Coordinates of C-alpha atoms in Angstrom, one line a residue:
X26 CA -0.1 0.1 0.1
X27 CA 1.2 3.3 -0.8
X28 CA 1.6 5.9 1.9
X29 CA -0.2 9.3 1.5
X30 CA 2.1 12.3 0.7
X31 CA 2.1 13.7 4.2
X32 CA 3.5 10.2 5.5
X33 CA 6.3 10.1 3.3
X34 CA 9.8 10.9 4.8
X35 CA 11.5 13.7 3.1
X36 CA 15.5 13.3 2.9
X37 CA 16.0 15.6 5.8
X38 CA 13.7 13.7 8.1
X39 CA 15.5 10.4 7.0
X40 CA 18.9 12.0 8.1
X41 CA 17.4 12.8 11.3
X42 CA 15.7 9.4 12.1
X43 CA 18.8 7.4 10.9
X44 CA 21.1 8.5 13.9
X45 CA 18.1 8.0 16.3
X46 CA 17.3 4.4 15.3
X47 CA 21.1 3.7 15.6
X48 CA 21.3 5.3 19.2
X49 CA 18.1 3.3 19.9
X50 CA 19.7 0.0 18.8
X51 CA 22.7 0.8 20.7
X52 CA 20.8 1.6 23.8
X53 CA 18.8 -1.8 23.6
X54 CA 21.9 -3.8 23.1
X55 CA 23.4 -2.4 26.4
X56 CA 20.2 -2.2 28.5
X57 CA 18.4 -5.4 27.8
X58 CA 20.8 -7.7 29.8
X59 CA 20.0 -5.6 32.7
X60 CA 16.3 -5.9 32.4
X61 CA 14.5 -8.7 34.1
X62 CA 13.8 -11.7 32.2
X63 CA 10.5 -12.2 30.5
X64 CA 8.1 -14.7 31.9
X65 CA 8.4 -16.8 28.8
X66 CA 11.5 -18.2 27.1
X67 CA 13.7 -15.9 25.0
X68 CA 14.8 -17.6 21.9
X69 CA 17.9 -17.0 20.2
X70 CA 19.7 -18.8 17.2
X71 CA 22.0 -21.5 18.2
X72 CA 25.5 -20.7 16.7
X73 CA 26.2 -24.2 15.3
X74 CA 22.9 -25.3 13.9
X75 CA 21.2 -22.1 13.3
X76 CA 18.1 -23.3 15.1
X77 CA 15.9 -21.5 17.7
X78 CA 17.5 -22.2 21.1
X79 CA 15.7 -21.2 24.4
X80 CA 16.1 -21.5 28.1
X81 CA 13.9 -23.8 30.2
X82 CA 13.2 -21.5 33.4
X83 CA 13.3 -23.8 36.4
X84 CA 12.3 -22.0 39.7
X85 CA 13.7 -25.0 41.9
X86 CA 14.2 -28.7 41.7
X87 CA 12.6 -31.1 43.8
X88 CA 12.5 -30.5 47.4
X89 CA 13.3 -26.7 46.9
X90 CA 17.0 -27.5 45.6
X91 CA 18.4 -24.9 43.5
X92 CA 21.3 -26.6 42.0
X93 CA 21.0 -29.9 40.3
X94 CA 24.1 -31.9 39.8
X95 CA 24.4 -35.1 37.6
X96 CA 27.6 -37.2 37.7
X97 CA 28.0 -39.0 34.5
X98 CA 30.4 -42.0 34.2
X99 CA 31.9 -42.5 30.7
X100 CA 32.1 -46.2 30.1
X101 CA 34.1 -46.3 27.1
X102 CA 35.8 -48.5 24.5
X103 CA 39.0 -47.2 22.7
X104 CA 40.7 -50.3 21.3
X105 CA 44.4 -51.6 21.7
X106 CA 46.9 -48.7 21.4
X107 CA 44.1 -46.0 20.7
X108 CA 42.5 -43.6 23.2
X109 CA 43.8 -40.9 26.0
X110 CA 47.3 -41.1 27.1
X111 CA 48.8 -40.5 30.7
X112 CA 52.4 -40.3 29.6
X113 CA 52.4 -38.2 26.2
X114 CA 56.3 -38.6 26.3
X115 CA 55.7 -42.5 25.8
X116 CA 53.2 -42.2 23.2
X117 CA 55.6 -43.0 20.3
X118 CA 56.4 -46.4 21.7
X119 CA 55.0 -49.4 19.8
X120 CA 53.6 -51.1 21.9
X121 CA 52.9 -48.4 24.1
X122 CA 52.3 -50.8 27.2
X123 CA 52.2 -47.9 29.7
X124 CA 49.5 -45.9 28.3
X125 CA 47.5 -48.9 27.5
X126 CA 47.9 -50.0 31.0
X127 CA 46.4 -46.8 32.1
X128 CA 43.4 -47.2 30.0
X129 CA 43.0 -51.0 30.7
X130 CA 42.9 -50.1 34.3
X131 CA 39.9 -48.0 34.0
X132 CA 38.1 -50.7 32.1
X133 CA 39.2 -53.7 34.5
X134 CA 39.0 -51.7 37.8
X135 CA 37.9 -48.2 37.5
X136 CA 34.4 -48.9 36.2
X137 CA 33.4 -51.4 38.8
X138 CA 35.1 -49.4 41.6
X139 CA 32.9 -46.2 40.7
X140 CA 29.8 -48.2 40.4
X141 CA 30.4 -49.8 43.7
X142 CA 31.1 -46.4 45.4
X143 CA 27.8 -44.7 44.2
X144 CA 25.9 -47.6 45.2
X145 CA 27.7 -47.4 48.7
X146 CA 26.8 -43.7 49.0
X147 CA 23.3 -44.3 47.7
X148 CA 23.9 -41.6 45.0
X149 CA 22.4 -41.4 41.6
X150 CA 24.8 -42.1 38.8
X151 CA 24.2 -41.6 34.8
X152 CA 26.0 -44.0 32.5
X153 CA 27.2 -42.6 29.4
X154 CA 28.0 -45.9 27.3
X155 CA 29.8 -46.7 24.0
X156 CA 27.7 -49.6 22.1
X157 CA 30.7 -51.7 21.7
X158 CA 31.4 -51.8 25.4
X159 CA 29.1 -54.5 27.0
X160 CA 30.1 -56.9 24.0
X161 CA 33.8 -56.4 24.5
X162 CA 33.9 -56.6 28.3
X163 CA 30.8 -58.7 29.2
X164 CA 32.0 -59.6 32.6
X165 CA 33.0 -56.1 33.4
X166 CA 29.6 -54.9 32.2
X167 CA 27.6 -57.6 34.0
X168 CA 29.3 -56.7 37.6
X169 CA 29.2 -52.7 37.1
X170 CA 25.5 -53.0 35.8
X171 CA 24.5 -55.1 39.1
X172 CA 25.8 -52.4 41.2
X173 CA 23.8 -49.8 39.0
X174 CA 20.7 -51.6 37.7
X175 CA 18.5 -48.4 37.5
X176 CA 21.1 -45.8 36.2
X177 CA 20.0 -44.4 33.0
X178 CA 22.1 -45.1 29.8
X179 CA 23.1 -42.1 27.7
X180 CA 24.3 -43.3 24.2
X181 CA 27.9 -42.5 23.4
X182 CA 28.3 -43.7 19.8
X183 CA 29.8 -46.9 18.9
X184 CA 33.3 -46.4 20.4
X185 CA 35.6 -43.5 21.1
X186 CA 38.3 -43.8 18.5
X187 CA 37.6 -45.8 15.3
X188 CA 33.8 -45.7 15.0
X189 CA 32.8 -42.1 15.9
X190 CA 30.2 -40.0 14.1
X191 CA 30.2 -39.9 10.5
X192 CA 30.9 -36.0 10.4
X193 CA 30.8 -34.2 7.0
X194 CA 28.9 -37.0 5.2
X195 CA 25.4 -35.7 5.5
X196 CA 22.4 -36.0 7.8
X197 CA 21.4 -39.4 6.6
X198 CA 24.6 -41.2 7.6
X199 CA 24.5 -39.6 11.1
X200 CA 20.9 -40.8 11.7
X201 CA 22.0 -44.3 10.6
X202 CA 25.0 -44.2 12.9
X203 CA 22.8 -43.1 15.7
X204 CA 20.1 -45.4 15.2
X205 CA 22.6 -48.4 15.0
X206 CA 24.1 -47.1 18.5
X207 CA 20.9 -46.7 20.1
X208 CA 19.8 -50.4 19.1
X209 CA 23.0 -51.8 19.8
X210 CA 22.7 -50.4 23.3
X211 CA 19.1 -51.5 23.8
X212 CA 19.9 -55.0 22.6
X213 CA 22.9 -55.6 24.9
X214 CA 21.5 -53.9 28.0
X215 CA 17.6 -53.9 27.9
X216 CA 17.5 -50.2 28.1
X217 CA 16.7 -47.9 25.4
X218 CA 18.6 -44.7 25.9
X219 CA 16.8 -41.5 25.9
X220 CA 20.1 -39.4 25.9
X221 CA 22.7 -38.6 23.7
X222 CA 26.5 -37.5 24.3
X223 CA 28.7 -37.3 20.9
X224 CA 31.8 -39.6 21.2
X225 CA 34.8 -37.6 22.3
X226 CA 32.4 -34.7 22.4
X227 CA 32.7 -34.4 18.6
X228 CA 29.7 -33.5 16.8
X229 CA 28.6 -30.8 14.0
X230 CA 25.6 -28.9 13.0
X231 CA 23.8 -31.9 11.7
X232 CA 24.0 -34.0 15.0
X233 CA 21.1 -32.5 16.9
X234 CA 18.7 -33.0 14.3
X235 CA 19.9 -36.4 13.6
X236 CA 19.6 -37.5 17.3
X237 CA 16.1 -35.9 17.7
X238 CA 14.9 -37.7 14.4
X239 CA 15.9 -40.9 16.1
X240 CA 13.8 -40.1 19.1
X241 CA 16.6 -38.9 21.5
X242 CA 15.0 -36.4 24.0
X243 CA 18.4 -34.8 25.5
X244 CA 22.0 -34.5 24.8
X245 CA 25.1 -33.6 26.7
X246 CA 26.9 -32.1 23.9
X247 CA 25.8 -28.4 25.0
X248 CA 28.7 -27.0 27.1
X249 CA 27.9 -23.2 27.3
X250 CA 25.4 -22.8 30.2
X251 CA 24.5 -23.1 33.7
X252 CA 20.7 -23.7 32.9
X253 CA 18.8 -26.4 31.0
X254 CA 17.8 -25.3 27.5
X255 CA 16.0 -26.8 24.4
X256 CA 16.8 -26.6 20.8
X257 CA 14.0 -26.5 18.3
X258 CA 15.3 -29.0 15.4
X259 CA 13.1 -29.7 12.2
X260 CA 12.5 -33.1 13.9
X261 CA 11.3 -31.7 17.3
X262 CA 12.6 -30.1 20.5
X263 CA 16.0 -31.5 22.0
X264 CA 16.7 -30.6 25.6
X265 CA 20.3 -29.5 26.3
X266 CA 21.5 -30.5 29.6
X267 CA 24.6 -28.2 30.8
X268 CA 27.9 -30.3 30.6
X269 CA 30.7 -27.6 31.1
X270 CA 34.1 -28.2 29.9
X271 CA 36.1 -27.3 32.7
X272 CA 34.3 -29.8 35.1
X273 CA 35.1 -33.0 33.2
X274 CA 37.8 -34.8 35.1
X275 CA 39.8 -36.3 32.0
X276 CA 40.5 -32.7 30.6
X277 CA 41.6 -31.5 34.2
X278 CA 44.0 -34.8 34.8
X279 CA 45.3 -35.3 31.1
X280 CA 45.5 -31.7 29.7
X281 CA 46.0 -29.6 32.9
X282 CA 47.8 -32.1 34.8
X283 CA 45.4 -32.0 37.7
X284 CA 45.3 -34.7 40.6
X285 CA 42.3 -36.0 42.1
X286 CA 42.5 -33.7 45.1
X287 CA 42.9 -30.6 42.6
X288 CA 39.6 -31.9 40.9
X289 CA 38.0 -32.4 44.2
X290 CA 38.4 -28.8 45.0
X291 CA 37.4 -27.6 41.6
X292 CA 34.0 -29.5 41.8
X293 CA 33.2 -28.4 45.1
X294 CA 34.1 -24.7 44.3
X295 CA 32.0 -25.1 41.1
X296 CA 28.7 -26.3 42.8
X297 CA 29.2 -24.7 46.0
X298 CA 29.5 -21.3 44.2
X299 CA 26.3 -22.0 42.3
X300 CA 24.7 -22.6 45.5
X301 CA 26.1 -19.4 47.3
X302 CA 24.6 -17.6 44.5
X303 CA 21.2 -19.1 44.9
X304 CA 21.2 -18.4 48.5
X305 CA 22.2 -14.6 47.8
X306 CA 19.1 -14.6 45.1
X307 CA 16.5 -17.0 46.3
X308 CA 14.1 -15.9 43.3
X309 CA 16.5 -16.4 40.8
X310 CA 16.2 -19.4 38.5
X311 CA 17.6 -22.7 39.3
X312 CA 21.0 -24.0 37.7
X313 CA 22.2 -27.3 36.7
X314 CA 25.6 -29.0 36.0
X315 CA 26.5 -32.5 34.5
X316 CA 30.0 -33.4 35.6
X317 CA 31.9 -36.1 33.4
X318 CA 33.7 -38.7 35.1
X319 CA 36.0 -41.2 33.8
X320 CA 37.1 -44.6 35.2
X321 CA 40.8 -44.1 34.8
X322 CA 40.4 -40.9 36.9
X323 CA 38.0 -41.6 39.5
X324 CA 38.3 -45.1 39.4
X325 CA 41.8 -45.4 40.9
X326 CA 42.0 -45.6 44.8
X327 CA 43.0 -41.9 45.2
X328 CA 40.4 -41.0 42.5
X329 CA 37.7 -43.0 44.2
X330 CA 38.7 -41.3 47.8
X331 CA 38.4 -37.8 46.2
X332 CA 34.9 -38.7 44.6
X333 CA 33.7 -40.0 48.0
X334 CA 34.8 -36.8 49.8
X335 CA 32.9 -34.9 47.0
X336 CA 29.8 -36.9 47.3
X337 CA 29.6 -36.8 51.1
X338 CA 30.2 -32.9 51.1
X339 CA 27.5 -32.2 48.7
X340 CA 25.1 -34.3 50.3
X341 CA 25.4 -31.9 53.3
X342 CA 24.5 -29.0 51.2
X343 CA 20.7 -28.2 51.6
X344 CA 20.5 -26.5 48.1
X345 CA 22.0 -29.1 46.0
X346 CA 20.2 -31.8 44.2
X347 CA 22.1 -34.9 43.3
X348 CA 20.2 -36.6 40.5
X349 CA 20.6 -38.4 37.3
X350 CA 20.2 -37.0 33.6
X351 CA 16.8 -38.7 33.2
X352 CA 15.4 -37.2 36.4
X353 CA 16.7 -33.9 35.6
X354 CA 14.9 -34.0 32.3
X355 CA 11.5 -35.0 34.0
X356 CA 11.9 -32.1 36.6
X357 CA 12.5 -29.4 33.9
X358 CA 8.9 -30.0 33.1
X359 CA 9.2 -31.3 29.6
X360 CA 8.5 -35.1 30.2

């Protein structure tokens, strides 16, 4: 529709309006973060996928808790001569028996020790599982699962080295890989995973849509938040559980050379600071953190001792909810 002559801006008017619009846009940029959050969710574009991403506002977790903490044990298959190394200076050896022993100790001893510890302390645990693990180590899996029969399983691809996500080969190949992973885990364990964690935390823009298409409800691939969010993919909503980089024990031990006591202090500082923030602002929204743990770190005797101290201390904190990934998803109100 054409505007009336009286409504048409003159060049002089446009010259005045342009700077005003620019000033208002700049003002909004700086003021918006200071304003109270709207009652509804605020959509933003996810930087990787381009899909709409929005926070899930949780006032409090069950029992009035304000900080949800999930410990997720990564039960992984690497293959001989492959996987993380404790002694990089020895990695050129062939065979590299020192680093192989480091990885194998986690499989043979660490997985079972961690399962037993969480059972003893009656603390929820989430299992992040490579599909190949139960078939490769059936006795270890049987003993571990007996200690954690109700722990939810998050699918973690086929293995962590040679059969990872087929990145760069299109959406259809990722969907097929994810479906094979889910079916293999369900067949080996009798439990159909509702969650996903990309092996080696290595995914791309196709992955969220692919996992949503295969019926996955939540993912641990999101590493940039203190709150639960959801991604609106063409295949439906995918819940994003916060999995911050700095709390993962493997990165702290192998990349930053931190021992179990250092990691213990980091975890307690991280969680208790969230609780302190919640105590200072009781009306603020609840926060969440998924902490990744690995059997070659917390599955050693000294690592288990540090893990025990962390769990016992967090159990004393009245604002902390120790839970599992499935329970967190349900409590966020999207079940």
